[in-house]
Structures are given as C-alpha cells and as structure tokens.
C-alpha cells in the first residue's frame, strides 16, 4: 500500500523546536514532490511547505518563512520539516503527501496522505 507516515510531533512551549519526519512506505520518494500541510480544528487544511523531487525548488507559506525548513533525504526515503521558533498558531495536525505534479499550496493533486502527527504549541 502506498502511504506516507508522519512522526515527530508533540507538545512544545512557544519558541521551541520540533523536527517532523515523513517516511515513505511502498514507494520511493525520489520521483515525487512532497508537501507538508497542517490542519487546525475547524479550519481548512493549508499548505506549509513543499519540496520538489530533486530538492531544487522549495516553497513555504508566508506564515512560516524564516522559521521552518524542509529537506529531503532520498537515500532514506524521508522528507523532514524542521520547525523553529514555534508559535501557538502553529498548533495542528501535520500531514505530508506526494504529487507527481509541481509543488502547489493546496491539497488538490496530492495523494498518499499519512495519518498525520499532532503538534501542540502551548505554554
């Protein structure tokens, strides 16, 4: 079964850091762009960051620029999201997904969604 598995979430105080991992199961990541999305209760799923298959093209939502860093290690079949200077508004369930298309900021066109990992930023 083609699936991505997110991990690394948890409870952290404002200003803290977390590193999320997105590991592929049943396929290799190298042919796909990988996007990170998050969803807070009662809100739509929003794009956080995306990295192209080669890693040559990266984009971030304005709300996380300068604080989050996306990277990929195709040898480990894993994509990472380093989150620094976390804010309460970063709280939500974080998902990763793949697309054979170019990176985009909306979920449409992405598939193989994982179960998500909960990130809670609270003092």
CSV table of N, CA, C and O in Angstrom, one decimal, residues 1-122:
chain,number,residue,atom,x,y,z
A,1,UNK,N,0.8,-1.2,0.0
A,1,UNK,CA,0.0,0.0,0.0
A,1,UNK,C,0.9,1.2,0.0
A,1,UNK,O,1.8,1.3,0.8
A,2,UNK,N,0.6,2.2,-0.8
A,2,UNK,CA,1.3,3.4,-0.9
A,2,UNK,C,0.9,4.3,0.2
A,2,UNK,O,-0.3,4.7,0.3
A,3,UNK,N,1.8,4.7,1.0
A,3,UNK,CA,1.5,5.5,2.2
A,3,UNK,C,2.7,6.3,2.7
A,3,UNK,O,3.8,5.9,2.5
A,4,UNK,N,2.4,7.4,3.2
A,4,UNK,CA,3.4,8.2,3.9
A,4,UNK,C,3.1,8.2,5.4
A,4,UNK,O,1.9,8.3,5.8
A,5,UNK,N,4.1,8.1,6.2
A,5,UNK,CA,4.0,8.1,7.7
A,5,UNK,C,4.7,9.3,8.3
A,5,UNK,O,5.9,9.4,8.2
A,6,UNK,N,3.9,10.1,9.0
A,6,UNK,CA,4.4,11.3,9.7
A,6,UNK,C,4.8,10.9,11.1
A,6,UNK,O,4.1,10.1,11.8
A,7,UNK,N,5.8,11.5,11.6
A,7,UNK,CA,6.2,11.3,13.0
A,7,UNK,C,7.0,12.6,13.5
A,7,UNK,O,7.4,13.4,12.7
A,8,UNK,N,7.2,12.7,14.8
A,8,UNK,CA,8.0,13.7,15.4
A,8,UNK,C,7.2,14.8,16.1
A,8,UNK,O,7.8,15.7,16.7
A,9,UNK,N,5.9,14.8,16.0
A,9,UNK,CA,5.1,15.8,16.7
A,9,UNK,C,5.1,15.6,18.2
A,9,UNK,O,5.6,14.6,18.7
A,10,UNK,N,4.5,16.6,18.9
A,10,UNK,CA,4.4,16.6,20.3
A,10,UNK,C,4.0,17.9,20.9
A,10,UNK,O,3.6,18.8,20.1
A,11,UNK,N,4.2,18.0,22.2
A,11,UNK,CA,3.8,19.2,22.9
A,11,UNK,C,5.1,20.0,23.1
A,11,UNK,O,6.1,19.5,23.6
A,12,UNK,N,5.1,21.3,22.8
A,12,UNK,CA,6.3,22.1,22.9
A,12,UNK,C,5.8,23.5,23.3
A,12,UNK,O,4.7,24.0,23.0
A,13,UNK,N,6.7,24.2,24.1
A,13,UNK,CA,6.4,25.6,24.5
A,13,UNK,C,6.7,26.6,23.4
A,13,UNK,O,7.5,26.3,22.5
A,14,UNK,N,6.0,27.7,23.4
A,14,UNK,CA,6.3,28.7,22.4
A,14,UNK,C,7.8,29.0,22.3
A,14,UNK,O,8.4,29.2,23.4
A,15,UNK,N,8.3,29.2,21.1
A,15,UNK,CA,9.7,29.4,21.0
A,15,UNK,C,10.5,28.1,20.8
A,15,UNK,O,11.7,28.2,20.5
A,16,UNK,N,9.9,27.0,21.1
A,16,UNK,CA,10.6,25.7,21.0
A,16,UNK,C,10.7,25.2,19.6
A,16,UNK,O,10.3,25.9,18.6
A,17,UNK,N,11.3,24.0,19.4
A,17,UNK,CA,11.5,23.4,18.1
A,17,UNK,C,11.1,22.0,18.1
A,17,UNK,O,11.1,21.3,19.1
A,18,UNK,N,10.7,21.5,16.9
A,18,UNK,CA,10.4,20.1,16.6
A,18,UNK,C,10.9,19.8,15.2
A,18,UNK,O,10.9,20.7,14.3
A,19,UNK,N,11.2,18.6,15.0
A,19,UNK,CA,11.5,18.1,13.7
A,19,UNK,C,10.6,17.0,13.3
A,19,UNK,O,10.5,15.9,13.9
A,20,UNK,N,9.8,17.2,12.2
A,20,UNK,CA,8.9,16.2,11.7
A,20,UNK,C,9.5,15.4,10.6
A,20,UNK,O,10.3,15.9,9.9
A,21,UNK,N,9.2,14.1,10.6
A,21,UNK,CA,9.7,13.2,9.5
A,21,UNK,C,8.5,12.7,8.7
A,21,UNK,O,7.4,12.4,9.3
A,22,UNK,N,8.7,12.5,7.5
A,22,UNK,CA,7.7,11.9,6.5
A,22,UNK,C,8.4,10.8,5.8
A,22,UNK,O,9.3,11.0,4.9
A,23,UNK,N,8.1,9.5,6.2
A,23,UNK,CA,8.7,8.4,5.6
A,23,UNK,C,7.8,7.6,4.6
A,23,UNK,O,6.6,7.5,4.9
A,24,UNK,N,8.3,7.2,3.5
A,24,UNK,CA,7.5,6.5,2.5
A,24,UNK,C,7.4,5.0,2.8
A,24,UNK,O,8.4,4.4,3.2
A,25,UNK,N,6.3,4.5,2.5
A,25,UNK,CA,6.1,3.1,2.6
A,25,UNK,C,5.4,2.6,1.3
A,25,UNK,O,4.4,3.1,0.9
A,26,UNK,N,6.1,1.6,0.6
A,26,UNK,CA,5.5,1.1,-0.6
A,26,UNK,C,5.9,1.8,-1.9
A,26,UNK,O,5.5,1.3,-3.0
A,27,UNK,N,6.7,2.8,-1.8
A,27,UNK,CA,7.2,3.5,-3.0
A,27,UNK,C,8.4,4.3,-2.6
A,27,UNK,O,8.7,4.5,-1.4
A,28,UNK,N,9.1,4.8,-3.6
A,28,UNK,CA,10.3,5.7,-3.3
A,28,UNK,C,9.9,7.1,-3.6
A,28,UNK,O,9.1,7.4,-4.5
A,29,UNK,N,10.4,8.0,-2.8
A,29,UNK,CA,10.1,9.4,-2.8
A,29,UNK,C,10.7,10.2,-4.0
A,29,UNK,O,10.3,11.2,-4.3
A,30,UNK,N,11.8,9.6,-4.5
A,30,UNK,CA,12.6,10.4,-5.4
A,30,UNK,C,11.9,10.9,-6.7
A,30,UNK,O,12.4,11.9,-7.2
A,31,UNK,N,10.8,10.3,-7.1
A,31,UNK,CA,10.1,10.7,-8.3
A,31,UNK,C,9.0,11.8,-8.0
A,31,UNK,O,8.4,12.2,-8.9
A,32,UNK,N,8.9,12.1,-6.7
A,32,UNK,CA,7.7,13.0,-6.3
A,32,UNK,C,8.2,14.2,-5.6
A,32,UNK,O,9.1,14.2,-4.8
A,33,UNK,N,7.4,15.3,-5.8
A,33,UNK,CA,7.4,16.4,-4.9
A,33,UNK,C,6.6,16.1,-3.6
A,33,UNK,O,5.6,15.3,-3.7
A,34,UNK,N,7.1,16.5,-2.5
A,34,UNK,CA,6.5,16.2,-1.2
A,34,UNK,C,6.0,17.5,-0.5
A,34,UNK,O,6.8,18.5,-0.4
A,35,UNK,N,4.8,17.6,-0.1
A,35,UNK,CA,4.3,18.8,0.5
A,35,UNK,C,3.9,18.5,2.0
A,35,UNK,O,3.5,17.4,2.3
A,36,UNK,N,4.1,19.5,2.8
A,36,UNK,CA,3.7,19.4,4.2
A,36,UNK,C,2.4,20.3,4.3
A,36,UNK,O,2.4,21.5,3.9
A,37,UNK,N,1.4,19.8,5.0
A,37,UNK,CA,0.2,20.5,5.2
A,37,UNK,C,-0.1,20.5,6.7
A,37,UNK,O,0.3,19.6,7.4
A,38,UNK,N,-1.0,21.4,7.2
A,38,UNK,CA,-1.4,21.3,8.6
A,38,UNK,C,-2.9,21.7,8.6
A,38,UNK,O,-3.4,22.4,7.8
A,39,UNK,N,-3.6,21.2,9.6
A,39,UNK,CA,-5.0,21.5,9.8
A,39,UNK,C,-5.3,21.7,11.3
A,39,UNK,O,-5.0,20.8,12.1
A,40,UNK,N,-5.7,22.8,11.6
A,40,UNK,CA,-6.2,23.1,13.0
A,40,UNK,C,-7.7,22.8,13.1
A,40,UNK,O,-8.4,22.8,12.1
A,41,UNK,N,-8.2,22.5,14.3
A,41,UNK,CA,-9.6,22.2,14.5
A,41,UNK,C,-10.5,23.3,13.9
A,41,UNK,O,-10.3,24.5,14.2
A,42,UNK,N,-11.4,22.9,13.1
A,42,UNK,CA,-12.4,23.9,12.5
A,42,UNK,C,-11.8,24.7,11.3
A,42,UNK,O,-12.5,25.5,10.8
A,43,UNK,N,-10.6,24.4,10.9
A,43,UNK,CA,-10.0,25.1,9.8
A,43,UNK,C,-9.7,24.2,8.6
A,43,UNK,O,-9.6,23.0,8.8
A,44,UNK,N,-9.5,24.8,7.5
A,44,UNK,CA,-9.2,24.0,6.3
A,44,UNK,C,-7.7,23.6,6.4
A,44,UNK,O,-6.9,24.2,7.0
A,45,UNK,N,-7.4,22.5,5.7
A,45,UNK,CA,-6.0,22.1,5.6
A,45,UNK,C,-5.3,23.0,4.7
A,45,UNK,O,-5.7,23.4,3.6
A,46,UNK,N,-4.1,23.5,5.2
A,46,UNK,CA,-3.4,24.5,4.5
A,46,UNK,C,-2.0,24.0,4.2
A,46,UNK,O,-1.4,23.3,5.0
A,47,UNK,N,-1.4,24.5,3.1
A,47,UNK,CA,-0.1,24.2,2.8
A,47,UNK,C,0.9,24.9,3.6
A,47,UNK,O,0.8,26.1,3.9
A,48,UNK,N,2.0,24.2,4.1
A,48,UNK,CA,3.0,24.7,4.9
A,48,UNK,C,4.3,24.9,4.1
A,48,UNK,O,5.0,25.9,4.1
A,49,UNK,N,4.7,23.8,3.4
A,49,UNK,CA,5.9,23.8,2.7
A,49,UNK,C,5.9,22.7,1.6
A,49,UNK,O,5.1,21.7,1.8
A,50,UNK,N,6.7,22.8,0.6
A,50,UNK,CA,6.8,21.8,-0.4
A,50,UNK,C,8.2,21.8,-1.0
A,50,UNK,O,8.8,22.8,-1.1
A,51,UNK,N,8.6,20.6,-1.3
A,51,UNK,CA,10.0,20.4,-1.9
A,51,UNK,C,9.9,19.6,-3.2
A,51,UNK,O,9.2,18.6,-3.2
A,52,UNK,N,10.5,20.0,-4.2
A,52,UNK,CA,10.5,19.2,-5.5
A,52,UNK,C,11.2,17.9,-5.3
A,52,UNK,O,11.9,17.6,-4.4
A,53,UNK,N,11.0,17.1,-6.4
A,53,UNK,CA,11.6,15.7,-6.3
A,53,UNK,C,13.2,15.8,-6.2
A,53,UNK,O,13.8,14.9,-5.5
A,54,UNK,N,13.8,16.8,-6.8
A,54,UNK,CA,15.2,16.9,-6.7
A,54,UNK,C,15.7,17.8,-5.5
A,54,UNK,O,16.9,17.8,-5.2
A,55,UNK,N,14.8,18.4,-4.9
A,55,UNK,CA,15.1,19.4,-3.9
A,55,UNK,C,15.6,20.7,-4.4
A,55,UNK,O,15.9,21.6,-3.6
A,56,UNK,N,15.5,20.9,-5.7
A,56,UNK,CA,15.9,22.2,-6.3
A,56,UNK,C,15.0,23.3,-6.2
A,56,UNK,O,15.3,24.4,-6.4
A,57,UNK,N,13.7,23.0,-5.8
A,57,UNK,CA,12.7,24.0,-5.7
A,57,UNK,C,12.0,23.8,-4.4
A,57,UNK,O,11.5,22.7,-4.1
A,58,UNK,N,11.9,24.8,-3.6
A,58,UNK,CA,11.3,24.8,-2.3
A,58,UNK,C,10.4,26.0,-2.1
A,58,UNK,O,10.8,27.1,-2.5
A,59,UNK,N,9.3,25.8,-1.4
A,59,UNK,CA,8.5,27.0,-1.1
A,59,UNK,C,7.9,26.8,0.3
A,59,UNK,O,7.8,25.7,0.8
A,60,UNK,N,7.5,27.9,0.9
A,60,UNK,CA,7.0,28.0,2.2
A,60,UNK,C,5.8,28.9,2.3
A,60,UNK,O,5.7,29.9,1.5
A,61,UNK,N,4.9,28.6,3.1
A,61,UNK,CA,3.8,29.6,3.4
A,61,UNK,C,4.4,30.8,4.1
A,61,UNK,O,5.4,30.7,4.8
A,62,UNK,N,3.9,32.0,3.8
A,62,UNK,CA,4.4,33.2,4.4
A,62,UNK,C,4.5,33.1,5.9
A,62,UNK,O,5.4,33.7,6.6
A,63,UNK,N,3.5,32.4,6.5
A,63,UNK,CA,3.4,32.4,8.0
A,63,UNK,C,4.6,31.6,8.6
A,63,UNK,O,4.8,31.8,9.8
A,64,UNK,N,5.3,30.8,7.9
A,64,UNK,CA,6.4,30.0,8.4
A,64,UNK,C,7.7,30.3,7.9
A,64,UNK,O,8.8,29.8,8.3
A,65,UNK,N,7.8,31.2,6.9
A,65,UNK,CA,9.1,31.6,6.3
A,65,UNK,C,10.1,32.1,7.4
A,65,UNK,O,9.7,32.9,8.2
A,66,UNK,N,11.3,31.6,7.3
A,66,UNK,CA,12.3,32.0,8.3
A,66,UNK,C,12.3,31.2,9.5
A,66,UNK,O,13.2,31.3,10.3
A,67,UNK,N,11.3,30.4,9.7
A,67,UNK,CA,11.2,29.6,10.9
A,67,UNK,C,11.2,28.1,10.6
A,67,UNK,O,11.7,27.3,11.4
A,68,UNK,N,10.6,27.7,9.5
A,68,UNK,CA,10.6,26.3,9.1
A,68,UNK,C,11.6,26.0,8.0
A,68,UNK,O,11.8,26.8,7.1
A,69,UNK,N,12.1,24.8,7.9
A,69,UNK,CA,13.0,24.4,6.9
A,69,UNK,C,12.6,23.0,6.4
A,69,UNK,O,12.5,22.0,7.3
A,70,UNK,N,12.4,22.8,5.1
A,70,UNK,CA,12.0,21.5,4.6
A,70,UNK,C,13.3,20.9,3.9
A,70,UNK,O,14.1,21.7,3.3
A,71,UNK,N,13.5,19.6,4.0
A,71,UNK,CA,14.6,19.0,3.4
A,71,UNK,C,14.2,17.6,3.0
A,71,UNK,O,13.2,17.0,3.5
A,72,UNK,N,15.0,16.9,2.2
A,72,UNK,CA,14.7,15.5,1.9
A,72,UNK,C,16.0,14.7,1.8
A,72,UNK,O,17.0,15.3,1.4
A,73,UNK,N,15.9,13.5,2.1
A,73,UNK,CA,17.0,12.5,2.0
A,73,UNK,C,16.4,11.3,1.3
A,73,UNK,O,15.9,10.4,1.9
A,74,UNK,N,16.6,11.3,0.0
A,74,UNK,CA,16.0,10.3,-0.8
A,74,UNK,C,16.6,8.9,-0.5
A,74,UNK,O,16.0,7.9,-0.7
A,75,UNK,N,17.9,8.9,-0.1
A,75,UNK,CA,18.5,7.7,0.3
A,75,UNK,C,17.8,7.0,1.5
A,75,UNK,O,17.8,5.8,1.6
A,76,UNK,N,17.2,7.8,2.4
A,76,UNK,CA,16.5,7.3,3.5
A,76,UNK,C,15.0,7.3,3.2
A,76,UNK,O,14.2,6.9,4.1
A,77,UNK,N,14.6,7.7,2.0
A,77,UNK,CA,13.2,7.7,1.6
A,77,UNK,C,12.4,8.6,2.6
A,77,UNK,O,11.2,8.2,3.0
A,78,UNK,N,12.9,9.7,3.0
A,78,UNK,CA,12.3,10.5,4.1
A,78,UNK,C,12.4,12.0,3.7
A,78,UNK,O,13.4,12.5,3.2
A,79,UNK,N,11.4,12.7,4.1
A,79,UNK,CA,11.4,14.2,4.0
A,79,UNK,C,11.2,14.7,5.4
A,79,UNK,O,10.5,14.2,6.2
A,80,UNK,N,11.9,15.8,5.7
A,80,UNK,CA,11.9,16.4,7.0
A,80,UNK,C,11.3,17.8,7.0
A,80,UNK,O,11.4,18.5,6.0
A,81,UNK,N,10.8,18.2,8.2
A,81,UNK,CA,10.3,19.6,8.4
A,81,UNK,C,10.9,20.0,9.7
A,81,UNK,O,10.3,19.6,10.7
A,82,UNK,N,11.9,20.9,9.7
A,82,UNK,CA,12.4,21.4,10.9
A,82,UNK,C,11.6,22.7,11.3
A,82,UNK,O,11.6,23.6,10.5
A,83,UNK,N,11.1,22.7,12.5
A,83,UNK,CA,10.2,23.8,12.9
A,83,UNK,C,10.9,24.5,14.1
A,83,UNK,O,11.0,23.9,15.1
A,84,UNK,N,11.2,25.7,13.9
A,84,UNK,CA,11.9,26.5,15.0
A,84,UNK,C,11.0,27.7,15.3
A,84,UNK,O,10.1,28.1,14.6
A,85,UNK,N,11.2,28.3,16.5
A,85,UNK,CA,10.5,29.4,17.0
A,85,UNK,C,9.0,29.2,16.9
A,85,UNK,O,8.3,30.1,16.4
A,86,UNK,N,8.6,28.1,17.4
A,86,UNK,CA,7.2,27.7,17.2
A,86,UNK,C,6.2,28.7,18.0
A,86,UNK,O,6.6,29.2,19.1
A,87,UNK,N,5.1,28.9,17.4
A,87,UNK,CA,4.1,29.8,17.9
A,87,UNK,C,2.8,29.0,18.2
A,87,UNK,O,2.6,28.0,17.6
A,88,UNK,N,1.9,29.5,19.1
A,88,UNK,CA,0.7,28.7,19.4
A,88,UNK,C,-0.1,28.5,18.1
A,88,UNK,O,-0.8,27.5,18.0
A,89,UNK,N,-0.1,29.5,17.2
A,89,UNK,CA,-0.8,29.4,15.9
A,89,UNK,C,-0.3,28.3,15.0
A,89,UNK,O,-0.9,28.0,14.0
A,90,UNK,N,0.8,27.7,15.3
A,90,UNK,CA,1.4,26.6,14.6
A,90,UNK,C,0.7,25.3,15.0
A,90,UNK,O,1.0,24.2,14.4
A,91,UNK,N,-0.1,25.3,16.0
A,91,UNK,CA,-0.7,24.1,16.5
A,91,UNK,C,-1.7,23.5,15.5
A,91,UNK,O,-2.4,24.2,14.8
A,92,UNK,N,-1.6,22.2,15.3
A,92,UNK,CA,-2.5,21.5,14.4
A,92,UNK,C,-1.9,20.1,14.1
A,92,UNK,O,-0.9,19.7,14.6
A,93,UNK,N,-2.6,19.4,13.3
A,93,UNK,CA,-2.2,18.1,12.8
A,93,UNK,C,-1.4,18.3,11.5
A,93,UNK,O,-1.9,18.9,10.6
A,94,UNK,N,-0.2,17.8,11.4
A,94,UNK,CA,0.6,18.0,10.3
A,94,UNK,C,0.7,16.7,9.4
A,94,UNK,O,0.9,15.6,9.9
A,95,UNK,N,0.4,16.9,8.1
A,95,UNK,CA,0.4,15.8,7.2
A,95,UNK,C,1.4,16.0,6.1
A,95,UNK,O,1.8,17.2,5.7
A,96,UNK,N,1.9,15.0,5.5
A,96,UNK,CA,2.7,15.1,4.3
A,96,UNK,C,2.0,14.3,3.2
A,96,UNK,O,1.2,13.4,3.5
A,97,UNK,N,2.2,14.6,2.0
A,97,UNK,CA,1.6,14.0,0.9
A,97,UNK,C,2.5,14.2,-0.4
A,97,UNK,O,3.4,15.0,-0.4
A,98,UNK,N,2.3,13.3,-1.4
A,98,UNK,CA,3.1,13.4,-2.6
A,98,UNK,C,2.3,13.8,-3.8
A,98,UNK,O,1.1,13.7,-3.8
A,99,UNK,N,3.0,14.3,-4.7
A,99,UNK,CA,2.4,14.7,-6.0
A,99,UNK,C,3.4,14.5,-7.1
A,99,UNK,O,4.6,14.7,-7.0
A,100,UNK,N,2.8,14.0,-8.2
A,100,UNK,CA,3.7,13.8,-9.4
A,100,UNK,C,3.7,15.1,-10.2
A,100,UNK,O,4.5,15.3,-11.1
A,101,UNK,N,2.9,16.1,-9.8
A,101,UNK,CA,2.9,17.4,-10.4
A,101,UNK,C,3.9,18.3,-9.7
A,101,UNK,O,4.6,17.9,-8.7
A,102,UNK,N,3.9,19.6,-10.1
A,102,UNK,CA,4.8,20.5,-9.4
A,102,UNK,C,4.2,20.9,-8.1
A,102,UNK,O,3.0,20.7,-7.8
A,103,UNK,N,5.0,21.4,-7.2
A,103,UNK,CA,4.6,21.9,-5.9
A,103,UNK,C,3.5,22.9,-6.0
A,103,UNK,O,3.5,23.8,-6.9
A,104,UNK,N,2.5,22.8,-5.1
A,104,UNK,CA,1.4,23.8,-5.0
A,104,UNK,C,1.0,23.9,-3.6
A,104,UNK,O,1.3,23.0,-2.7
A,105,UNK,N,0.3,25.0,-3.2
A,105,UNK,CA,0.0,25.2,-1.8
A,105,UNK,C,-1.4,24.7,-1.4
A,105,UNK,O,-1.7,24.9,-0.2
A,106,UNK,N,-2.1,24.0,-2.3
A,106,UNK,CA,-3.4,23.5,-1.9
A,106,UNK,C,-3.3,22.0,-2.0
A,106,UNK,O,-2.5,21.4,-2.7
A,107,UNK,N,-4.2,21.3,-1.2
A,107,UNK,CA,-4.1,19.8,-1.2
A,107,UNK,C,-4.4,19.1,-2.5
A,107,UNK,O,-4.0,18.0,-2.7
A,108,UNK,N,-5.2,19.8,-3.4
A,108,UNK,CA,-5.6,19.2,-4.6
A,108,UNK,C,-4.4,18.8,-5.4
A,108,UNK,O,-3.5,19.5,-5.6
A,109,UNK,N,-4.4,17.5,-5.9
A,109,UNK,CA,-3.3,17.0,-6.7
A,109,UNK,C,-2.3,16.2,-5.8
A,109,UNK,O,-1.4,15.5,-6.4
A,110,UNK,N,-2.4,16.2,-4.5
A,110,UNK,CA,-1.6,15.4,-3.6
A,110,UNK,C,-2.3,14.1,-3.2
A,110,UNK,O,-3.5,14.1,-3.1
A,111,UNK,N,-1.6,13.1,-3.0
A,111,UNK,CA,-2.1,11.8,-2.5
A,111,UNK,C,-1.2,11.1,-1.6
A,111,UNK,O,-0.2,11.6,-1.1
A,112,UNK,N,-1.6,9.9,-1.2
A,112,UNK,CA,-0.9,9.0,-0.3
A,112,UNK,C,-0.7,9.7,1.1
A,112,UNK,O,0.4,9.6,1.7
A,113,UNK,N,-1.7,10.4,1.5
A,113,UNK,CA,-1.7,11.1,2.8
A,113,UNK,C,-1.5,10.1,3.9
A,113,UNK,O,-2.0,9.0,4.0
A,114,UNK,N,-0.7,10.6,4.9
A,114,UNK,CA,-0.4,9.8,6.1
A,114,UNK,C,-1.5,10.1,7.1
A,114,UNK,O,-2.5,10.8,6.9
A,115,UNK,N,-1.3,9.5,8.3
A,115,UNK,CA,-2.3,9.7,9.4
A,115,UNK,C,-2.1,11.0,10.1
A,115,UNK,O,-3.0,11.5,10.8
A,116,UNK,N,-1.0,11.7,9.9
A,116,UNK,CA,-0.7,13.0,10.5
A,116,UNK,C,-0.1,12.8,11.9
A,116,UNK,O,-0.1,11.8,12.5
A,117,UNK,N,0.6,13.9,12.3
A,117,UNK,CA,1.2,13.9,13.6
A,117,UNK,C,0.8,15.2,14.3
A,117,UNK,O,0.9,16.3,13.7
A,118,UNK,N,0.4,15.1,15.5
A,118,UNK,CA,-0.1,16.3,16.2
A,118,UNK,C,1.0,17.2,16.8
A,118,UNK,O,2.0,16.7,17.4
A,119,UNK,N,0.9,18.4,16.5
A,119,UNK,CA,1.9,19.4,17.0
A,119,UNK,C,1.1,20.4,17.9
A,119,UNK,O,0.1,21.0,17.4
A,120,UNK,N,1.4,20.5,19.1
A,120,UNK,CA,0.7,21.4,20.0
A,120,UNK,C,1.8,22.4,20.6
A,120,UNK,O,2.7,22.0,21.3
A,121,UNK,N,1.5,23.7,20.4
A,121,UNK,CA,2.4,24.7,20.9
A,121,UNK,C,1.7,25.5,22.0
A,121,UNK,O,0.7,26.2,21.7
A,122,UNK,N,2.1,25.3,23.2
A,122,UNK,CA,1.3,25.9,24.3
A,122,UNK,C,2.2,26.1,25.5
A,122,UNK,O,3.1,25.3,25.8
